[in-house]
Tab-separated table of C-alpha atoms in Angstrom:
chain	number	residue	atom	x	y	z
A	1	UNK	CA	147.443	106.765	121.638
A	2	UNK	CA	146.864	110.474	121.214
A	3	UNK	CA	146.614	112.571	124.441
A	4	UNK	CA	143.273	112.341	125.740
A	5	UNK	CA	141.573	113.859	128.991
A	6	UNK	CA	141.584	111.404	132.286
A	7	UNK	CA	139.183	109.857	133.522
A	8	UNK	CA	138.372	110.210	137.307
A	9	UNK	CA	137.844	106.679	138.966
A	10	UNK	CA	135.533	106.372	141.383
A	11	UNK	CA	136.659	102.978	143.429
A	12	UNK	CA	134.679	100.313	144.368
A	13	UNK	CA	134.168	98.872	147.538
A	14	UNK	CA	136.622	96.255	146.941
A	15	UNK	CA	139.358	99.065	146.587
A	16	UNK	CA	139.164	97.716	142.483
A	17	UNK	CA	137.649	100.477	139.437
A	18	UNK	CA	135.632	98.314	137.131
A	19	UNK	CA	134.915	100.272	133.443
A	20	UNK	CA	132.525	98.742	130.793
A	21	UNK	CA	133.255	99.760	127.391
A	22	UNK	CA	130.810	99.748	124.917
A	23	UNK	CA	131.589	99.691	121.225
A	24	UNK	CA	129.895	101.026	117.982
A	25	UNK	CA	128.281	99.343	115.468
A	26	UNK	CA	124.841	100.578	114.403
A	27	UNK	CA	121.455	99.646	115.051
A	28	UNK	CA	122.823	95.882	114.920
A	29	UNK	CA	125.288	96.628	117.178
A	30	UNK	CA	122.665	97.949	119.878
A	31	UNK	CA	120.444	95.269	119.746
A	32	UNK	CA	123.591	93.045	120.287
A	33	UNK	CA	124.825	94.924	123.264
A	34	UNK	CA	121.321	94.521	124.685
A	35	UNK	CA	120.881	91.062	124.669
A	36	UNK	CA	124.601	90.137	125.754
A	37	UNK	CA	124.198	92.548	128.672
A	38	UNK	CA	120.802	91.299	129.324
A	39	UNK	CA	122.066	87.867	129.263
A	40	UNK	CA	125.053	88.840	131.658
A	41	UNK	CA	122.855	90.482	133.752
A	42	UNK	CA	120.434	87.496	134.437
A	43	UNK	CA	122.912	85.771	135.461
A	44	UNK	CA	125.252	88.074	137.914
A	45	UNK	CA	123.094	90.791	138.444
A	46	UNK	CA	125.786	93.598	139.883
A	47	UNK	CA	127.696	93.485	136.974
A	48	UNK	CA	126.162	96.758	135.486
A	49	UNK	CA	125.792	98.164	139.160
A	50	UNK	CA	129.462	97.336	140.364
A	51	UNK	CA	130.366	99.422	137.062
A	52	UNK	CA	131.991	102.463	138.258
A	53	UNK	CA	132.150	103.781	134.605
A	54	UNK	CA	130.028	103.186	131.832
A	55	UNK	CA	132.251	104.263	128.559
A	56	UNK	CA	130.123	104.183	125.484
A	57	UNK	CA	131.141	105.311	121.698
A	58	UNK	CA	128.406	105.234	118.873
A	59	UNK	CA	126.443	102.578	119.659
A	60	UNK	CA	127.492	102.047	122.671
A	61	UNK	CA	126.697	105.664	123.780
A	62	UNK	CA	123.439	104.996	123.514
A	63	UNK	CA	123.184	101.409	125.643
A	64	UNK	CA	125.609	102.903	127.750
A	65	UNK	CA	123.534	105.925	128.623
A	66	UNK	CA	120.733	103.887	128.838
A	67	UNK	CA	122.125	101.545	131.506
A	68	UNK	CA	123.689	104.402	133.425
A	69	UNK	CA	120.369	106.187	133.143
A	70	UNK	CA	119.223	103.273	135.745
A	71	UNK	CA	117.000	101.141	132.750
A	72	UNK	CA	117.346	97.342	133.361
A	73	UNK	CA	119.143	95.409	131.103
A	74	UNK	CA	116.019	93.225	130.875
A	75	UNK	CA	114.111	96.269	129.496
A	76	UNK	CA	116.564	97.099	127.160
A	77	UNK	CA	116.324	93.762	125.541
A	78	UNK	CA	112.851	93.308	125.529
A	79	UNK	CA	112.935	96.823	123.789
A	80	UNK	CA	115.051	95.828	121.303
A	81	UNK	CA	113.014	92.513	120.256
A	82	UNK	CA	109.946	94.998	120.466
A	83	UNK	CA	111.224	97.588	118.226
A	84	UNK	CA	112.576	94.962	115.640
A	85	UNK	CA	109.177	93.524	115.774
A	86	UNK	CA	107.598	97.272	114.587
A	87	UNK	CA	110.065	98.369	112.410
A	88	UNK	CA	108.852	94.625	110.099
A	89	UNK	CA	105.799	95.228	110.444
A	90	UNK	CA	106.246	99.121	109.015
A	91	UNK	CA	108.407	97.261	106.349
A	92	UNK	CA	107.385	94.227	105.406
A	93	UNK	CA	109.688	93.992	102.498
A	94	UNK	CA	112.941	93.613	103.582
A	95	UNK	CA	116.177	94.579	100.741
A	96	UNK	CA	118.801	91.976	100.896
A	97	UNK	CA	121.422	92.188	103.587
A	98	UNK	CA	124.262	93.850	102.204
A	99	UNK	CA	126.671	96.529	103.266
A	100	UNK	CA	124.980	100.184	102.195
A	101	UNK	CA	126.520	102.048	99.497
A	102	UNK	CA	128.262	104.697	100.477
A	103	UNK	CA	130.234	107.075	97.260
A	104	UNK	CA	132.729	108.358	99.954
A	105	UNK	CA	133.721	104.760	101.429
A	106	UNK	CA	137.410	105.579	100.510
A	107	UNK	CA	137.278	107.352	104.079
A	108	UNK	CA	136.717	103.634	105.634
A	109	UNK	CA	139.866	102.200	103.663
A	110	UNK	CA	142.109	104.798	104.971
A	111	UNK	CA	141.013	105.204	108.549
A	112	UNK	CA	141.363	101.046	108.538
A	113	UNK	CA	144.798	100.986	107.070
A	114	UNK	CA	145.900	103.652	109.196
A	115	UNK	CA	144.880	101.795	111.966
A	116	UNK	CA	146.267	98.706	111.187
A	117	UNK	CA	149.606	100.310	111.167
A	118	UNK	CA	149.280	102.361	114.790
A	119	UNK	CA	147.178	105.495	115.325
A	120	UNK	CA	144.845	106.821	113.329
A	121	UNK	CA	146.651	110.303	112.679
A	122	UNK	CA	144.425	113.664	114.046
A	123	UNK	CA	145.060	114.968	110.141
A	124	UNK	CA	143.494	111.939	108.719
A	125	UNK	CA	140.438	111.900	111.239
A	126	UNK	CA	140.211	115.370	110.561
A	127	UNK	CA	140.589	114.857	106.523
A	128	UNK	CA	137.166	112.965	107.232
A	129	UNK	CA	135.467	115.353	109.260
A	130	UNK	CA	135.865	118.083	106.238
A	131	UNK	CA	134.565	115.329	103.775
A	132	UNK	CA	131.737	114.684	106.585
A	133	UNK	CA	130.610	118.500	106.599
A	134	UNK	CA	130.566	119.290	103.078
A	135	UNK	CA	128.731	116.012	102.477
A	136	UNK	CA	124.894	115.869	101.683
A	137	UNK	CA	123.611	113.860	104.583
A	138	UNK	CA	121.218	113.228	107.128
A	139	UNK	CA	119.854	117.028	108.626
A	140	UNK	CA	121.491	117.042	112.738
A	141	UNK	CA	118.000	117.861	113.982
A	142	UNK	CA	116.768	115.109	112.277
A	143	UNK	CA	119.210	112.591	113.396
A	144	UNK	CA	118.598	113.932	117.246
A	145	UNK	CA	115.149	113.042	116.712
A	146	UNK	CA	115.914	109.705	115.664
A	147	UNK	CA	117.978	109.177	118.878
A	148	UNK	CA	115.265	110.660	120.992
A	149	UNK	CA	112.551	108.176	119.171
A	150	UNK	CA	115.346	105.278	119.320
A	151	UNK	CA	116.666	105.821	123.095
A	152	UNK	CA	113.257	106.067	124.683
A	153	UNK	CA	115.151	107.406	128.409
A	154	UNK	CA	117.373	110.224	126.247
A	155	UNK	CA	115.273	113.022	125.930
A	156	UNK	CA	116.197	116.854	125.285
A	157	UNK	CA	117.210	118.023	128.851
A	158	UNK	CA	117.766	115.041	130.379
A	159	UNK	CA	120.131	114.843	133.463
A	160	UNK	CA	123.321	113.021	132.775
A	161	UNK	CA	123.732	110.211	134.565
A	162	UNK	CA	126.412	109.968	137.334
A	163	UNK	CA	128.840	107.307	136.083
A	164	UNK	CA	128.294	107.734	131.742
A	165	UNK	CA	131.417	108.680	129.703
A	166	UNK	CA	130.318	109.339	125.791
A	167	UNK	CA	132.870	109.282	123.202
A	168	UNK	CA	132.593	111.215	120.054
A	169	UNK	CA	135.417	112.607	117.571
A	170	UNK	CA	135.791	116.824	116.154
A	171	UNK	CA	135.102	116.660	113.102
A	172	UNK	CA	137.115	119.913	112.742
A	173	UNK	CA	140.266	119.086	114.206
A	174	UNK	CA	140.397	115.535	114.383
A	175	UNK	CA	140.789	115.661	118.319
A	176	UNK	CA	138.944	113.080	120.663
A	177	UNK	CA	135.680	114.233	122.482
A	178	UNK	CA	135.475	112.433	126.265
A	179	UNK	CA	132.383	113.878	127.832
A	180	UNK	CA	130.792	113.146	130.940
A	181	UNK	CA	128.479	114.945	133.683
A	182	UNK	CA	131.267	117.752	134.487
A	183	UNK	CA	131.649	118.235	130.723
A	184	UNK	CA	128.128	120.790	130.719
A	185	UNK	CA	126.973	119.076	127.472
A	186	UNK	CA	123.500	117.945	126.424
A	187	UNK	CA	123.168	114.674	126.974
A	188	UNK	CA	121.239	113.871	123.936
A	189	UNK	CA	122.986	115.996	121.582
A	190	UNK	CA	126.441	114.121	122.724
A	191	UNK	CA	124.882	110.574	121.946
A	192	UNK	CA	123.691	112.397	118.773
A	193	UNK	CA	127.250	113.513	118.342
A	194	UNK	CA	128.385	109.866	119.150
A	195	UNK	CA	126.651	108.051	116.772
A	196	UNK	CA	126.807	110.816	113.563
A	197	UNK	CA	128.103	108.635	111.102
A	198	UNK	CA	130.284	110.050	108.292
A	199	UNK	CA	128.372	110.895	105.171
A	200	UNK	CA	125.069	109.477	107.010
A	201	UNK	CA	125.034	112.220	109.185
A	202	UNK	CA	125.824	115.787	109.409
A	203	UNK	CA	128.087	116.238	112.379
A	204	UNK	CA	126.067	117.833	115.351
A	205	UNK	CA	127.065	121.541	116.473
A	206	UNK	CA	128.006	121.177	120.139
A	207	UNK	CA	129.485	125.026	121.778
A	208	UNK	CA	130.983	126.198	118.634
A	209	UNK	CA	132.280	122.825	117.276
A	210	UNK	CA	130.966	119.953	114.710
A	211	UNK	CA	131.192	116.466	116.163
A	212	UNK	CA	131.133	112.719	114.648
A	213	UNK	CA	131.192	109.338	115.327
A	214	UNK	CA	133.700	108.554	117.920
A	215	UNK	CA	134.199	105.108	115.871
A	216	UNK	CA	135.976	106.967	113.318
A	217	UNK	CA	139.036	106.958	115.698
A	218	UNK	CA	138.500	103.223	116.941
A	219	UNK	CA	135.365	100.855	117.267
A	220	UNK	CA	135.420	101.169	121.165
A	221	UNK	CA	138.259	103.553	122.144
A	222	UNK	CA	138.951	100.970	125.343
A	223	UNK	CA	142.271	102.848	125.832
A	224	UNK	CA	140.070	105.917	127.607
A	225	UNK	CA	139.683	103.364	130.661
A	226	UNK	CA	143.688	103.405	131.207
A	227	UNK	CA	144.259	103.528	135.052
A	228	UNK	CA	141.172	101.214	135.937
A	229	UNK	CA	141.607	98.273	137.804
A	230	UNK	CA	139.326	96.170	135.844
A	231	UNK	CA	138.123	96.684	131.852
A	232	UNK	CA	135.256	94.653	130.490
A	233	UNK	CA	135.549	95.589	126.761
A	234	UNK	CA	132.031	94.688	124.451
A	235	UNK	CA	132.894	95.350	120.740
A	236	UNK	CA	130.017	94.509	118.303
A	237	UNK	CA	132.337	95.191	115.318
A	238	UNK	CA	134.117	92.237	115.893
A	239	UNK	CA	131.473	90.780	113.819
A	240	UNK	CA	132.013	92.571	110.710
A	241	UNK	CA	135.917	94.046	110.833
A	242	UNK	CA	137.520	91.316	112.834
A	243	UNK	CA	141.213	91.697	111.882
A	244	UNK	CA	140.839	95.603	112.358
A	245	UNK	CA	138.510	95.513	116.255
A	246	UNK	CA	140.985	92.404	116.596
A	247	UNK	CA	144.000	94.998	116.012
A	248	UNK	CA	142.704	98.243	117.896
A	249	UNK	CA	141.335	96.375	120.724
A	250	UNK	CA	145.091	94.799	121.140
A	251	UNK	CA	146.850	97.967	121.071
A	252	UNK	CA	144.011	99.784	123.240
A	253	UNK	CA	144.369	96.702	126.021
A	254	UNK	CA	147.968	97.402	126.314
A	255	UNK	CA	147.486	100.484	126.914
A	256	UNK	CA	144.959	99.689	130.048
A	257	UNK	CA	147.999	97.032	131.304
A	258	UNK	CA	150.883	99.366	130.822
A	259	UNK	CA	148.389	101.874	133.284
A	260	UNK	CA	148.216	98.704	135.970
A	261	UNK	CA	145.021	97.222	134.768
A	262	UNK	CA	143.799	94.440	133.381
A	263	UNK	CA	140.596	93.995	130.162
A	264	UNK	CA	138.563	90.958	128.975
A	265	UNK	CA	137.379	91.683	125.366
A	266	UNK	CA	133.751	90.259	124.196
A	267	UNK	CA	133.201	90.045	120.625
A	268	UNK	CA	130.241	88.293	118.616
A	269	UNK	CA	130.116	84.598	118.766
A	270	UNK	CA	129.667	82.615	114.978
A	271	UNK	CA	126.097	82.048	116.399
A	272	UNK	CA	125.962	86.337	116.803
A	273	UNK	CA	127.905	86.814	113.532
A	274	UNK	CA	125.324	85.087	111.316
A	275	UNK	CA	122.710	86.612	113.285
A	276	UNK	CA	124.474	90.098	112.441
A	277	UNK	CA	124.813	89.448	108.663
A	278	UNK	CA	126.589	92.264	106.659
A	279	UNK	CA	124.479	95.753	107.422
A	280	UNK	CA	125.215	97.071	110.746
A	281	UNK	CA	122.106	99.382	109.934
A	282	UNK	CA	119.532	96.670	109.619
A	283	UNK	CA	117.194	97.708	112.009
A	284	UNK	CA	114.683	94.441	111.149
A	285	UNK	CA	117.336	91.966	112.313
A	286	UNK	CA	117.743	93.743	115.907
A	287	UNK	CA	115.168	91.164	117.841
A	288	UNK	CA	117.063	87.966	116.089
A	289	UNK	CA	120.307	89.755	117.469
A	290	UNK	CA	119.163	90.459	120.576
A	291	UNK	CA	118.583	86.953	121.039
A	292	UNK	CA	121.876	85.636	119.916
A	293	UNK	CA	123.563	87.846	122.333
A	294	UNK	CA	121.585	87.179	125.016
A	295	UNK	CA	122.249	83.351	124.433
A	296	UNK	CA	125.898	84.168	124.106
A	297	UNK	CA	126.272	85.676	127.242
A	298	UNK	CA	125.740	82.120	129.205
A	299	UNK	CA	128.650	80.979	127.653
A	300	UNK	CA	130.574	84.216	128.271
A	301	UNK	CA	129.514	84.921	132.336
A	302	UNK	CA	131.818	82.454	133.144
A	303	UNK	CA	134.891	83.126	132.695
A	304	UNK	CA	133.588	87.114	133.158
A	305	UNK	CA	133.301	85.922	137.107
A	306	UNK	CA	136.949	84.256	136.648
A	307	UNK	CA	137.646	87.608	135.319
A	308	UNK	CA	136.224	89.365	137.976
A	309	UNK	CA	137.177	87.617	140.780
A	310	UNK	CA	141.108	86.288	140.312
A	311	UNK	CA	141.909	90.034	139.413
């Protein structure tokens, strides 16, 4: 992978690091991370608190804040089913399911070929960042609104929380942003940052610089957690790109054993994948995925504590 900054690992009291990385994947994706944490949660409570860092790109930046932030898991679901619930009842007509429409969606194709065949070249990522700000899309302030409404605990000025790491990508250069409390960035204008989508979103000014979706590199960027002990991986995407997460996660967990650790990767379930559907932005299915991931996690805690424990 491309260099990167290090992480600094806080150890546990075991003498073991433990990271949780949390993938993108949209609205859909939150509300899935939600419930399977939630559901993970209920049954092994320390699993979020044993966490010495929680690594979070798009999606994931904003559960992962959230949970750092010290919100329960619990709450977090609830809030999902909760916002689901308003956000039908604003629109009560629903469009069909379907991937969005996107005139630039070549970008997609290339990143995910390049991909397939190693790393995503900085020229290419940056290729998309120059597409990304010359595109007519989403105003930044309005999209750090949107965060602000949609991640109730991330508000302008808000401390950043001890133990968060939040991924995001230059759209200039192409380079990989890894931010966390020592990095003297907003908090909410990172997760802003982390979750810009290409040609959604404008990429958000941070110090001089325009940042994007740290997805457009990889769906969870696992390979930051290299030189932890322990890696649970949670990658929503697996839903909807399953060759390609199936294919970056690989590479990005070899690079976590070749640093002396070891990963567990959680995708969506075929119960979570129908629940999911095709639009990763379809912010009326978040309560039905919330629940599937929730329900997942029963079957997945198990062989998380196997995990956990013969490692």
């Amino acid at each position: 992978m491309d260099d990167k900054p290090k992480l600094s690992k806080k150890v546990g009291k075991n003498g073991m690091s433990f990271a949780i990385v949390l993938g993108g994947g949209g609205p859909v994706g939150v509300a899935w991370e939600a419930g399977l944490i939630a559901g993970l949660a209920e049954e092994d409570e320390t699993i979020i608190t044993r966490a010495d860092r929680i690594i979070g790109t798009s999606a994931g930046a904003i559960i992962g804040s959230q949970l750092a932030l010290g919100r329960t898991p619990a709450a977090l679901f609830q809030g999902q089913i909760a916002r689901a619930e308003a956000y039908i009842k604003q629109h009560p007509i629903q469009p069909e399911n379907s991937l969005p429409a996107i005139e630039q969606f070549q970008w997609f194709e290339d990143l995910s070929k390049a991909s397939l065949e190693g790393d995503v070249p900085r020229e290419l990522l940056a290729k998309v960042g120059k597409m990304a700000l010359e595109a007519h899309a989403m105003p930044e302030e309005q999209h750090i609104a949107h965060i602000a409404n949609f991640s109730s605990l991330v508000r302008a000025g808000e401390s950043w929380p001890e133990r968060f790491v939040c991924i995001s990508t230059d759209a200039q250069d192409g380079t990989l942003a890894v931010w966390d409390k020592h990095s003297n960035i907003d908090l909410l204008h990172a997760i802003a940052a982390s979750t810009a989508a290409p040609f959604l979103v404008t990429p958000i000014q941070i110090n001089g610089h325009r940042y994007m979706d740290g997805g457009v590199r990889s769906s969870t960027n696992a390979d930051i957690a290299k030189g932890f002990n322990l890696v649970l991986i949670i990658a929503p995407l697996g839903a909807l790109i399953p060759d390609l997460v199936k294919v970056q996660t690989q590479r990005e967990i070899t690079a976590i054993e070749q640093g002396g650790g070891k990963a567990m990767l959680i995708t969506p379930d075929t119960s979570s994948i129908k629940e999911i559907g095709f639009n990763p932005m379809d912010m009326a299915r978040g309560g039905a995925v919330a629940k599937a991931g929730f329900k997942q996690a029963k079957k997945e805690i198990g062989r998380l504590k196997k995990f956990v424990v013969k490692n």
